[in-house]
mmCIF file of C-alpha atoms in Angstrom:
data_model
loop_
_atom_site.group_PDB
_atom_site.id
_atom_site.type_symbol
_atom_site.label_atom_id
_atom_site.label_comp_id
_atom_site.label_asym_id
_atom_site.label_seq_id
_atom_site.Cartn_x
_atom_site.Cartn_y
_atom_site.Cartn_z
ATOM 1 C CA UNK O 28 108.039 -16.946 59.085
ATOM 2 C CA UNK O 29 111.734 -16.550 60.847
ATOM 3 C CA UNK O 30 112.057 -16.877 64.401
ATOM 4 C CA UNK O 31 115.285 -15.192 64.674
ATOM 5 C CA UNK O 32 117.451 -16.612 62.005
ATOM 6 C CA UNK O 33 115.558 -19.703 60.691
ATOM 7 C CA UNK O 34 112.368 -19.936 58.876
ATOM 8 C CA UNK O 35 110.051 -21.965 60.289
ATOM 9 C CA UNK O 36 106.536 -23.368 59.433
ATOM 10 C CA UNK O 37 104.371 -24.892 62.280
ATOM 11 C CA UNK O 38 104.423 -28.560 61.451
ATOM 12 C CA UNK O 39 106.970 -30.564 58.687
ATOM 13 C CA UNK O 40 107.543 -34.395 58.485
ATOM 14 C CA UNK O 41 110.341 -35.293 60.060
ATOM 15 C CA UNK O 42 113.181 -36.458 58.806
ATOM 16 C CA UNK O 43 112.245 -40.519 59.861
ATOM 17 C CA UNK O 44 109.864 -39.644 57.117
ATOM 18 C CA UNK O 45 107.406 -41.116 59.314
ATOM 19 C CA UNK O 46 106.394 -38.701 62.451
ATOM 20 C CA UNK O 47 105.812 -35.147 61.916
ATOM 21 C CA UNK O 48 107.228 -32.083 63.980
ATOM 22 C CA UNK O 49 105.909 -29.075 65.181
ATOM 23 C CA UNK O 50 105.395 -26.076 67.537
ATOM 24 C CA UNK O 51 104.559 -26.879 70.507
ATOM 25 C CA UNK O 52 102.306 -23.417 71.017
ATOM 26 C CA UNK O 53 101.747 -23.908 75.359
ATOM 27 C CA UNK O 54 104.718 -22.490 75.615
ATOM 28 C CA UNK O 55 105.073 -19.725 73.612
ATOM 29 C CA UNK O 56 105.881 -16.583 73.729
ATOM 30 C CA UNK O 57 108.515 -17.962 76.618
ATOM 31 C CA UNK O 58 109.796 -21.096 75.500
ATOM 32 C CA UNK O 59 109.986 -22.455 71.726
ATOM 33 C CA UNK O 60 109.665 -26.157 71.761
ATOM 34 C CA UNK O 61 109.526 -28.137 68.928
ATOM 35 C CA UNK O 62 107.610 -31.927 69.732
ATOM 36 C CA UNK O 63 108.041 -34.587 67.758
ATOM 37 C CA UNK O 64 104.915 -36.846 66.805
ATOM 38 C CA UNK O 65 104.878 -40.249 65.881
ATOM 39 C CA UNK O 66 101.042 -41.832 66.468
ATOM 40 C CA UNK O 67 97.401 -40.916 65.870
ATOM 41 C CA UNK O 68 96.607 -40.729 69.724
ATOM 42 C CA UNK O 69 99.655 -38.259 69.447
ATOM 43 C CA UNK O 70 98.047 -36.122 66.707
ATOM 44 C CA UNK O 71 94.633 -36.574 68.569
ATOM 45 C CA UNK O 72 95.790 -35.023 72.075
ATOM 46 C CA UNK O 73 97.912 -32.459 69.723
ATOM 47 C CA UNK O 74 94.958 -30.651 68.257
ATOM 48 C CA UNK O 75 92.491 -31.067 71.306
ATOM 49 C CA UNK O 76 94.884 -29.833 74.012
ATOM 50 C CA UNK O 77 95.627 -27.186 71.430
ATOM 51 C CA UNK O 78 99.817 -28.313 71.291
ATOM 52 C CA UNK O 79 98.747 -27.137 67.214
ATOM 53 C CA UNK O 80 95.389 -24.652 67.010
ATOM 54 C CA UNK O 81 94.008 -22.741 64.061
ATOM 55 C CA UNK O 82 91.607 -24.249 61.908
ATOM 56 C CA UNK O 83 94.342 -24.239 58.772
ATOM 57 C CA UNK O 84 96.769 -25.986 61.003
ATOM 58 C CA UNK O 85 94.569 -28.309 62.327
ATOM 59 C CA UNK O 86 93.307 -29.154 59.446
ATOM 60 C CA UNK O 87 96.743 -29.663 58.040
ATOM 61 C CA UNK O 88 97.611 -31.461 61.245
ATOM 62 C CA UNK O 89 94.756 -34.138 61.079
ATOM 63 C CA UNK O 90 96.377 -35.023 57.320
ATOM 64 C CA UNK O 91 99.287 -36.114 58.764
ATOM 65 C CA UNK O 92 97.308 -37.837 61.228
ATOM 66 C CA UNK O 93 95.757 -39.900 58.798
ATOM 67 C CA UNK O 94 99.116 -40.638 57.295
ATOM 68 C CA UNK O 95 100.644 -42.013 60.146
ATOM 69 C CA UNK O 96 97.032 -44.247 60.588
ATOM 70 C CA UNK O 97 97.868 -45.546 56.875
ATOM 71 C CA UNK O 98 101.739 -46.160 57.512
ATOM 72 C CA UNK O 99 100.343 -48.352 60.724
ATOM 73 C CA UNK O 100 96.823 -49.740 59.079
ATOM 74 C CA UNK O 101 95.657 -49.265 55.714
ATOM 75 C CA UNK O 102 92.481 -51.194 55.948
ATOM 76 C CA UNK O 103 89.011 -49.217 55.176
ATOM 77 C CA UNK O 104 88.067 -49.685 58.453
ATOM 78 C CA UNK O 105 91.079 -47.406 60.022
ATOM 79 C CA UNK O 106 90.523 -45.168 57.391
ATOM 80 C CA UNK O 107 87.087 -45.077 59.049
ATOM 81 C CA UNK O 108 88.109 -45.002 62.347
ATOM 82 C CA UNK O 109 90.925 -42.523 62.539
ATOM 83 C CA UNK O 110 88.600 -40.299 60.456
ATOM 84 C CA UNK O 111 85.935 -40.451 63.555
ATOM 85 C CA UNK O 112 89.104 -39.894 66.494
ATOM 86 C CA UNK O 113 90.386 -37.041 64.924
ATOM 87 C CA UNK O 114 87.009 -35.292 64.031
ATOM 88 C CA UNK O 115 86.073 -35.702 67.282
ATOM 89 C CA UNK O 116 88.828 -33.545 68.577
ATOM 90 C CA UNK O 117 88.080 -29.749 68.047
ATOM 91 C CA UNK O 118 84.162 -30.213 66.529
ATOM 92 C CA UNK O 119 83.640 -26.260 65.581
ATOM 93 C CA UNK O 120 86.961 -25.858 62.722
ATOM 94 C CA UNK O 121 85.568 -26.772 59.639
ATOM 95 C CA UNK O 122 88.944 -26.841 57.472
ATOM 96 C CA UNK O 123 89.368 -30.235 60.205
ATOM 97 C CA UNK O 124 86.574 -31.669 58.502
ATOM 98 C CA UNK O 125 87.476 -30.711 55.404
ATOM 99 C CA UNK O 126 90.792 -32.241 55.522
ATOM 100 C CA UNK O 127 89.761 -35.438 56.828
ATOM 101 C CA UNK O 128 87.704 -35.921 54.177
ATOM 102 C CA UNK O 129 90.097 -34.594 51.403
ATOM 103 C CA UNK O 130 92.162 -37.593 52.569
ATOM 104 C CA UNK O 131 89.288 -40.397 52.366
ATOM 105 C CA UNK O 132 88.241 -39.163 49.001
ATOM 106 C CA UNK O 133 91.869 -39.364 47.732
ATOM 107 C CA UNK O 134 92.975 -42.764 49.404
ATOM 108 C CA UNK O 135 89.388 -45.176 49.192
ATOM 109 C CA UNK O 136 89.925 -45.481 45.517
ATOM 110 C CA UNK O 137 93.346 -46.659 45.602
ATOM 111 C CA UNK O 138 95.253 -50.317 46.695
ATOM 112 C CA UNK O 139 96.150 -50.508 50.390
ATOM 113 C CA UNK O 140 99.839 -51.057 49.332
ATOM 114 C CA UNK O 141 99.888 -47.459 47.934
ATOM 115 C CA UNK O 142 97.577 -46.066 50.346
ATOM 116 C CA UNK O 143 100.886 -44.745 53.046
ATOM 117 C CA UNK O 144 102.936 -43.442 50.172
ATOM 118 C CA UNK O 145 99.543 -41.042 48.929
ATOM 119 C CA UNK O 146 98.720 -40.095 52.241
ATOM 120 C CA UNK O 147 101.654 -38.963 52.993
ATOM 121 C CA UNK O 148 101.920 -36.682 49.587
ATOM 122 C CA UNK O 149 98.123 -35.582 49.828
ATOM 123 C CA UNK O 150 99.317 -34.448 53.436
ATOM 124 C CA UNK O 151 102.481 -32.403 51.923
ATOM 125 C CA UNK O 152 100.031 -30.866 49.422
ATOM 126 C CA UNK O 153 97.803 -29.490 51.524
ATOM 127 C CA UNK O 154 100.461 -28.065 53.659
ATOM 128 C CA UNK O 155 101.808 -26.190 50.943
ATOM 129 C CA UNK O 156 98.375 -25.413 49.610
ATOM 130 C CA UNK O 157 97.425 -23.289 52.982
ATOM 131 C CA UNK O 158 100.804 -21.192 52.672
ATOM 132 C CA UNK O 159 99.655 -20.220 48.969
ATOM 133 C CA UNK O 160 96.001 -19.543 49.927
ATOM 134 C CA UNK O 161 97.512 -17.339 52.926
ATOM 135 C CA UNK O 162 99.586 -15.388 50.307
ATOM 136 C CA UNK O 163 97.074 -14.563 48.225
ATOM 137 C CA UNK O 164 94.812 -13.499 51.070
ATOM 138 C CA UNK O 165 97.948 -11.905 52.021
ATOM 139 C CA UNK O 166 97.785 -9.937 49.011
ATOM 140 C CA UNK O 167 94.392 -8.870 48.943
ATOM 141 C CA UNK O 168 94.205 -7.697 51.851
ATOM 142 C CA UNK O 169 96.873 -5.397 51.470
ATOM 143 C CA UNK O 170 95.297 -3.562 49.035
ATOM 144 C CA UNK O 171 92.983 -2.345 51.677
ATOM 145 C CA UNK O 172 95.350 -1.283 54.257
ATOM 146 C CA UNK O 173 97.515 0.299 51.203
ATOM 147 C CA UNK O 174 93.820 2.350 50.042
ATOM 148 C CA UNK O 175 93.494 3.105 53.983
ATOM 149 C CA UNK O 176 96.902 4.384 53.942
ATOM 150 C CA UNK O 177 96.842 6.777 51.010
ATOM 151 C CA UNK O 178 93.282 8.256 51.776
ATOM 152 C CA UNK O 179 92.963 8.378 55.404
ATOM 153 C CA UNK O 180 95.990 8.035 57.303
ATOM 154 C CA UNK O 181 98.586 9.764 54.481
ATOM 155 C CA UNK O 182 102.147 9.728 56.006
ATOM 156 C CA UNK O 183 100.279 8.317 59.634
ATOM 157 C CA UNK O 184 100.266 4.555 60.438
ATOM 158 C CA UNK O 185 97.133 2.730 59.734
ATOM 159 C CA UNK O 186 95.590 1.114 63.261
ATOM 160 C CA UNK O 187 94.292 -2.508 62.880
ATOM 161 C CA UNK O 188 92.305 -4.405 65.719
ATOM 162 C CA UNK O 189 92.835 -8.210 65.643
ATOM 163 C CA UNK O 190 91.369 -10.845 67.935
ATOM 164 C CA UNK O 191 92.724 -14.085 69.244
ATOM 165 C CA UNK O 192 95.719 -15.375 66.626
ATOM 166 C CA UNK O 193 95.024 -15.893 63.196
ATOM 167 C CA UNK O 194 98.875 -15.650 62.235
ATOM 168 C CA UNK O 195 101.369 -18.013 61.394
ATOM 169 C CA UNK O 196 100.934 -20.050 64.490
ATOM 170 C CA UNK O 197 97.105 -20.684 63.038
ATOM 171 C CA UNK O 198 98.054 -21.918 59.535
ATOM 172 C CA UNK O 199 101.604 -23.393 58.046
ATOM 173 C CA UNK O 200 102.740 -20.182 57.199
ATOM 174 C CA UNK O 201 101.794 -16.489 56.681
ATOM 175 C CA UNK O 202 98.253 -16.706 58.749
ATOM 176 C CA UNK O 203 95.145 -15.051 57.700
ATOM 177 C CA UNK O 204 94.560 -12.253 59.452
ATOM 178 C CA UNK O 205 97.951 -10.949 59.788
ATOM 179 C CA UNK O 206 99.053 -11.879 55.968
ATOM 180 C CA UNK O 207 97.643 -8.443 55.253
ATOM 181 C CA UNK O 208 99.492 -7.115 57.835
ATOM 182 C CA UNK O 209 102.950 -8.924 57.053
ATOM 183 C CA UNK O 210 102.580 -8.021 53.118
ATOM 184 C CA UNK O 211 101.993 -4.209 54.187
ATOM 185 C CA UNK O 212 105.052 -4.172 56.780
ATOM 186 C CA UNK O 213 106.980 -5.696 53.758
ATOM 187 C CA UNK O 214 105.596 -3.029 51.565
ATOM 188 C CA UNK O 215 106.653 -0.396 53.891
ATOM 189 C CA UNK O 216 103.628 0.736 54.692
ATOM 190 C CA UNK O 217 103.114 1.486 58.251
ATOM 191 C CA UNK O 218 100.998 -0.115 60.347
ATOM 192 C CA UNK O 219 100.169 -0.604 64.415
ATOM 193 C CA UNK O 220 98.453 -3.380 65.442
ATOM 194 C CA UNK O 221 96.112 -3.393 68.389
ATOM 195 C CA UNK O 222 96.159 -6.661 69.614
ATOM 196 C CA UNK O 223 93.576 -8.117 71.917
ATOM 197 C CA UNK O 224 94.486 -10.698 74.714
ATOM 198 C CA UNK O 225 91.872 -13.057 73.582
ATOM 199 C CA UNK O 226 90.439 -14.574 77.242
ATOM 200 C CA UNK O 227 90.372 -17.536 78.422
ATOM 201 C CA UNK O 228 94.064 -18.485 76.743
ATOM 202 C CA UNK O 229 94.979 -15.512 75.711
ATOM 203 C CA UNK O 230 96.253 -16.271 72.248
ATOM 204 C CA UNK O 231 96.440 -12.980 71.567
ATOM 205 C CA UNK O 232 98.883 -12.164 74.364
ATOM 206 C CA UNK O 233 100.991 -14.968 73.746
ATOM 207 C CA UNK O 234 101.073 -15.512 70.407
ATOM 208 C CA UNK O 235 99.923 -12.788 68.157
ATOM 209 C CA UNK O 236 102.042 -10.393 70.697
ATOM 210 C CA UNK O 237 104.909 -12.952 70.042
ATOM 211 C CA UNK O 238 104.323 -13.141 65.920
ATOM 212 C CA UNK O 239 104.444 -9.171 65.811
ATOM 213 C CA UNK O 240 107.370 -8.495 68.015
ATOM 214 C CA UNK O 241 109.227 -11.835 65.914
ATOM 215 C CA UNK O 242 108.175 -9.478 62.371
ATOM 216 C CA UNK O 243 108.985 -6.281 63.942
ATOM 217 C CA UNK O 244 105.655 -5.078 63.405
ATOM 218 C CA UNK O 245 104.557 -2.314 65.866
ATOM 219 C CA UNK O 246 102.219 -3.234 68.199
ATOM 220 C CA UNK O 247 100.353 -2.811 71.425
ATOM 221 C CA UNK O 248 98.481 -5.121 73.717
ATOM 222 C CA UNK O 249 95.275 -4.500 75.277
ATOM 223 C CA UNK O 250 93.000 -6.191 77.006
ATOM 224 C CA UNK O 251 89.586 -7.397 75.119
ATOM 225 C CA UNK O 252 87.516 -4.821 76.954
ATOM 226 C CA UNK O 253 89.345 -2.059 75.456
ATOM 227 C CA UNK O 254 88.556 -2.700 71.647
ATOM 228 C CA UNK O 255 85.414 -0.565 71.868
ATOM 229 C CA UNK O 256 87.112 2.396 73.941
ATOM 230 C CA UNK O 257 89.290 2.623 70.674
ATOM 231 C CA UNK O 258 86.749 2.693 68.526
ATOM 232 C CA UNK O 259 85.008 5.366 69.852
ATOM 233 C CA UNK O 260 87.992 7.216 69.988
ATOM 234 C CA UNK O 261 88.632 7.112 66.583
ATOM 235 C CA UNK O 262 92.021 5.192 67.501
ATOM 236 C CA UNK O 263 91.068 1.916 64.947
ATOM 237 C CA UNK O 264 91.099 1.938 61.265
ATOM 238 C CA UNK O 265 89.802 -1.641 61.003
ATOM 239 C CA UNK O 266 89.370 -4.601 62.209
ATOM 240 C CA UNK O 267 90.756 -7.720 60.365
ATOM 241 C CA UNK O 268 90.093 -11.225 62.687
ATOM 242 C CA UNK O 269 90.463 -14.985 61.491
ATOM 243 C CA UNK O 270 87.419 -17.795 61.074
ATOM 244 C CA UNK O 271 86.938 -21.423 62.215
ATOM 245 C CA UNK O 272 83.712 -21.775 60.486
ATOM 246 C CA UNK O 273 82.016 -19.122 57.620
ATOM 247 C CA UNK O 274 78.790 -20.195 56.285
ATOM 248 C CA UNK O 275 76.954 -20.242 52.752
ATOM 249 C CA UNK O 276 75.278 -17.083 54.054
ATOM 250 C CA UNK O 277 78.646 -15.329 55.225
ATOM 251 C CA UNK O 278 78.133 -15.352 59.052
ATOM 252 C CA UNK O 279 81.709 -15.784 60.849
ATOM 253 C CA UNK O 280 82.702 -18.137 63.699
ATOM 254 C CA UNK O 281 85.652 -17.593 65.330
ATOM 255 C CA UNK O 282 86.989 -17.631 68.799
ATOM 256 C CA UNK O 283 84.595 -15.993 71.391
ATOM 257 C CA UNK O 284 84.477 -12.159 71.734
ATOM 258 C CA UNK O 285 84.844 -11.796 67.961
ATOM 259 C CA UNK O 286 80.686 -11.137 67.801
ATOM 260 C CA UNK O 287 81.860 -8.252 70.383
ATOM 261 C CA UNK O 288 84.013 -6.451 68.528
ATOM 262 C CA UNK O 289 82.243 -6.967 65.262
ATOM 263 C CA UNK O 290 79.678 -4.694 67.343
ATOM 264 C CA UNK O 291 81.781 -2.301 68.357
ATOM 265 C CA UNK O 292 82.956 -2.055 65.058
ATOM 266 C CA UNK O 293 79.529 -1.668 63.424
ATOM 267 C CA UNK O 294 78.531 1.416 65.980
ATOM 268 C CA UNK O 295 81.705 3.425 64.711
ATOM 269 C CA UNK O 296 82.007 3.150 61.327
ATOM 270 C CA UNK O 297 85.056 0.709 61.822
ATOM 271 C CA UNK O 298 85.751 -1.465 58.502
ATOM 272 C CA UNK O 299 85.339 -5.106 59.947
ATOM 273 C CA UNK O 300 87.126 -7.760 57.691
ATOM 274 C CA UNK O 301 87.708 -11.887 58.143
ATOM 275 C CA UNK O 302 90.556 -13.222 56.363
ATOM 276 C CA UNK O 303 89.551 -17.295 55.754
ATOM 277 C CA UNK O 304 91.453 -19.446 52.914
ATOM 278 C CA UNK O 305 88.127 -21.271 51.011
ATOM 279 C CA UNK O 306 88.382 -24.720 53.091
ATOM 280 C CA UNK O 307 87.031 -22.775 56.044
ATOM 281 C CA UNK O 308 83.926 -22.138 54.133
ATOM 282 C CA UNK O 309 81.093 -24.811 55.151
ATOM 283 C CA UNK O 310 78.983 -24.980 51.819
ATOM 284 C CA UNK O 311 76.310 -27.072 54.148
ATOM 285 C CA UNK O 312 75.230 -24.370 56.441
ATOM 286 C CA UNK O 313 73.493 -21.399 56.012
ATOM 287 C CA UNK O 314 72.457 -20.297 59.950
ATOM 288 C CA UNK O 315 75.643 -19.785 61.847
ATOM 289 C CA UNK O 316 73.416 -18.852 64.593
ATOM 290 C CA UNK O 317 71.793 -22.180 64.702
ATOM 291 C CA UNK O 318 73.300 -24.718 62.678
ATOM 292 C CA UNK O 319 77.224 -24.383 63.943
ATOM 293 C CA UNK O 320 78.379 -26.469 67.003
ATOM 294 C CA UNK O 321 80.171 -24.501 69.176
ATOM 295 C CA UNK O 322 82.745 -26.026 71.408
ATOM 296 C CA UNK O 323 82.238 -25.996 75.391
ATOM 297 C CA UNK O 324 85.679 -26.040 76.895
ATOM 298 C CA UNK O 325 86.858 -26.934 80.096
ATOM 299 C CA UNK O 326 86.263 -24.185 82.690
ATOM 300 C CA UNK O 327 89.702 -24.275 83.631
ATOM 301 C CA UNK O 328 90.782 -22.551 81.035
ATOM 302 C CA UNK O 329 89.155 -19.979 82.370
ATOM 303 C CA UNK O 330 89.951 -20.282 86.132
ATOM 304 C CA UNK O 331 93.764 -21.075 85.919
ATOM 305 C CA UNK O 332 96.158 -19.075 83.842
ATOM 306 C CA UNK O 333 99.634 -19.556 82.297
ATOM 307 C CA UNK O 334 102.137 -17.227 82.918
ATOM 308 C CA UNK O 335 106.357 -17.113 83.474
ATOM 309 C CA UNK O 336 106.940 -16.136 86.974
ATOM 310 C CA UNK O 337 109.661 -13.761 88.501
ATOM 311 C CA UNK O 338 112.146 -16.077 88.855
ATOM 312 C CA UNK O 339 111.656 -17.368 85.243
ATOM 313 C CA UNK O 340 109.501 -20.376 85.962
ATOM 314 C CA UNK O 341 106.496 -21.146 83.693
ATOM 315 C CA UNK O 342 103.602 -22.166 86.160
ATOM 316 C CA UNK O 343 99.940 -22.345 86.208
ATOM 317 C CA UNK O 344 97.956 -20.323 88.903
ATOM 318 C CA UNK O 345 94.483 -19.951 89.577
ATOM 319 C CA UNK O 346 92.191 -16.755 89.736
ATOM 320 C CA UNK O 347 89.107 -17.332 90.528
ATOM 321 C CA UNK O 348 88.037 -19.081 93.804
ATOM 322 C CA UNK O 349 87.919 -22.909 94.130
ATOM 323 C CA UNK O 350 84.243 -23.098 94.677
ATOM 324 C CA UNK O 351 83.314 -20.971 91.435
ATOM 325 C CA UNK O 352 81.915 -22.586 88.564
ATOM 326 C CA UNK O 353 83.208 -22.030 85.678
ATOM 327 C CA UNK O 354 81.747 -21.921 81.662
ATOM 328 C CA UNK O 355 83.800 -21.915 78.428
ATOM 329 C CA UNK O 356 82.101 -21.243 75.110
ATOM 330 C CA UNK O 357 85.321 -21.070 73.037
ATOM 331 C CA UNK O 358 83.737 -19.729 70.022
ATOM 332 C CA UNK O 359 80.441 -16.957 69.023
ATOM 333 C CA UNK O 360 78.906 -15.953 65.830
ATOM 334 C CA UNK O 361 79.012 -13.768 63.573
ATOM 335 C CA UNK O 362 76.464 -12.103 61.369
ATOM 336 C CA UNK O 363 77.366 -11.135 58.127
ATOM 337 C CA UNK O 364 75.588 -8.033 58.070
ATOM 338 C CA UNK O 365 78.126 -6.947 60.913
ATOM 339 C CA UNK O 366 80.827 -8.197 58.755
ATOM 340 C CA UNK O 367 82.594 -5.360 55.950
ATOM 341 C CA UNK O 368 84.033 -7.987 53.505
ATOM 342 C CA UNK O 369 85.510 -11.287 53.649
ATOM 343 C CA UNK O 370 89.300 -11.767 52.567
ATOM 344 C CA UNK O 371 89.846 -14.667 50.569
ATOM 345 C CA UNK O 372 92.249 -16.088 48.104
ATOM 346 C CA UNK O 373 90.086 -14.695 45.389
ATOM 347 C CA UNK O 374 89.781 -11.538 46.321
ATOM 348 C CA UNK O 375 87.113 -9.848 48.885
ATOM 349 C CA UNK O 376 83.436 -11.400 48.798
ATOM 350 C CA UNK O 377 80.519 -9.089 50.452
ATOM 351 C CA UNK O 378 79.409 -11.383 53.582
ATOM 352 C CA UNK O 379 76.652 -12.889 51.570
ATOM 353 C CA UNK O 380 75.410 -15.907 49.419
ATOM 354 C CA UNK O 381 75.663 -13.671 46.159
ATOM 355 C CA UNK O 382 78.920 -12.068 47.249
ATOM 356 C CA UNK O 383 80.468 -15.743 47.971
ATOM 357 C CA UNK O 384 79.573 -17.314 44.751
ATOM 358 C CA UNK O 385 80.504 -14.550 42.547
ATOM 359 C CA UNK O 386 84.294 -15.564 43.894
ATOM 360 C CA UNK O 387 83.384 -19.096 43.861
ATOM 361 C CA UNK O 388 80.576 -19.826 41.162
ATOM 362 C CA UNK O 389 81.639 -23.467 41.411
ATOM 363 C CA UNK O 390 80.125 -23.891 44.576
ATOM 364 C CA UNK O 391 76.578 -22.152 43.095
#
């Protein structure tokens, strides 16, 4: 995507060839800052203190990660251990997993003198492979807000609902959730987007927000509450939200108040949809309810906010009282039954094992 005049993606080796650079997403939407990282403990705090977030990116993030372990230490046991420090980082985003092992399975086989030089390429590859998945979810999903255009909202612009940031800023390029809506603005079709804050770090408000306003998509911000107020109002014509984690089964996890306005959705008719590239699909699990770990947070995320003051500063204030406890569940579940269709690089499977295979028999 362009941020003003230059295209950017979210993370690209650097031109030592050695350290990779991306967005630093803190500071956004008030400050773009680009880091520079050259280690594995640099990679490690990157995805757990969310400098990079999105299960895409972090999955594309803990490639490079490995990289940089195999420039340093090519040995089978670093493969092994950076494997372990990395997946240790953000446990719930599957595509992390995924990636981690994409990278063993292509670099055991092979000598350790040619083990840097493959990791590095395997890395590049995957990168590119997310903004090509993201297309082509891009793509189908904009033949539903193109049907919802010429059937219910002829001449009017079609109202979409996201949650937290599945953009861009979550993948190398495009997103998932908002491909639809980038292809469709492209398209000139019209489209508002209803874009929810996304409490506790309001990813929503600082980075969706930022992603629309950068595309010069139309868009409002609300706060998370509001979603089913909409709904009932008839203001929403769907819903289209992001995934960390889909099952065999097609239940949905994704960052926490999505299971809310799946809800909401389900009481008023509202077409609910999940835009996930296949590597966010975990083949092994079939009980999102049960079987997922979901990731406990620090509580002050929850008690102290990020914000730019009046006179311009960025600063960090709290809002809750120093005595309160605070808990952080950063993702919820699901269902599939709650869930209209998922948007994938095939096309859109029913939230189900049969729907899910027929796209990807392989996996059967």
């Amino acid at each position: 995507m362009n941020v003003g005049d230059r295209h950017y993606r979210t993370i690209w080796l650097n031109e030592d060839g050695r350290s990779v650079d991306i967005i630093d997403q803190r500071w956004l939407p008030h400050d773009l800052r680009v880091e520079t990282v050259d280690s594995v403990a640099g990679i490690a705090t990157a995805i757990r203190d969310m400098w990079v977030r999105g299960a895409p990116l972090i999955g594309v993030t803990a490639a490079y990660g490995v990289a940089i372990q195999m420039r340093e230490d090519a040995s089978d046991a670093a493969l092994d251990k950076v494997w372990h420090q990395l997946h240790e980082t953000r446990p719930t985003a599957i595509n992390l997993r995924w990636a981690l092992d994409e990278m063993r399975r292509v670099l055991t086989p092979l000598p350790l003198a040619e083990r840097a030089e493959a990791a590095y390429r395997r890395a590049a590859e995957i990168a590119d492979e997310d903004i090509e998945l993201n297309r082509s979810i891009g793509r189908h999903g904009l033949e539903i807000i193109r049907k919802i255009a010429a059937t219910k909202k002829p001449g009017e612009p079609v109202n979409i609902l996201t949650h937290c940031n599945a953009g861009w800023l979550a993948t190398v390029d495009y997103g998932t959730a908002t491909a639809p809506i980038y292809l469709a603005t492209e398209a000139g079709i019209p489209v508002h987007v209803y874009v929810d804050e996304t409490r506790p770090r309001n990813q929503g408000a600082q980075l969706t927000a930022w992603e629309m306003a950068g595309h010069g998509v139309p868009h409002t911000l609300i706060v998370d509450n509001a979603g089913g107020h909409l709904m009932q109002r008839g203001a929403v014509d769907m819903v289209i939200v992001g995934t960390d984690r889909t099952t065999a089964n097609g239940d949905v996890c994704n960052k926490i108040g999505t299971y809310l306005k799946a809800l909401a959705a389900h009481d008023n008719g509202v077409p609910f949809y999940v835009g996930l590239p296949s590597p966010t699909i975990d083949w092994t699990v079939h009980d999102g309810l049960t079987e997922i770990p979901i990731e406990e947070r620090s509580g002050d995320e929850v008690a102290l906010v990020w914000g730019r003051t009046a006179s311009g500063e960025i600063a960090q204030v709290r809002i809750s009282p120093d005595a309160t406890p605070s808990a952080n569940p950063a993702f919820d579940v699901t269902p599939a039954r709650l869930i209209t269709g998922l948007i994938t690089e095939r096309g859109v499977a029913h939230a189900s094992p049969e729907g899910l295979k027929a796209l990807f028999p392989e996996r059967g």
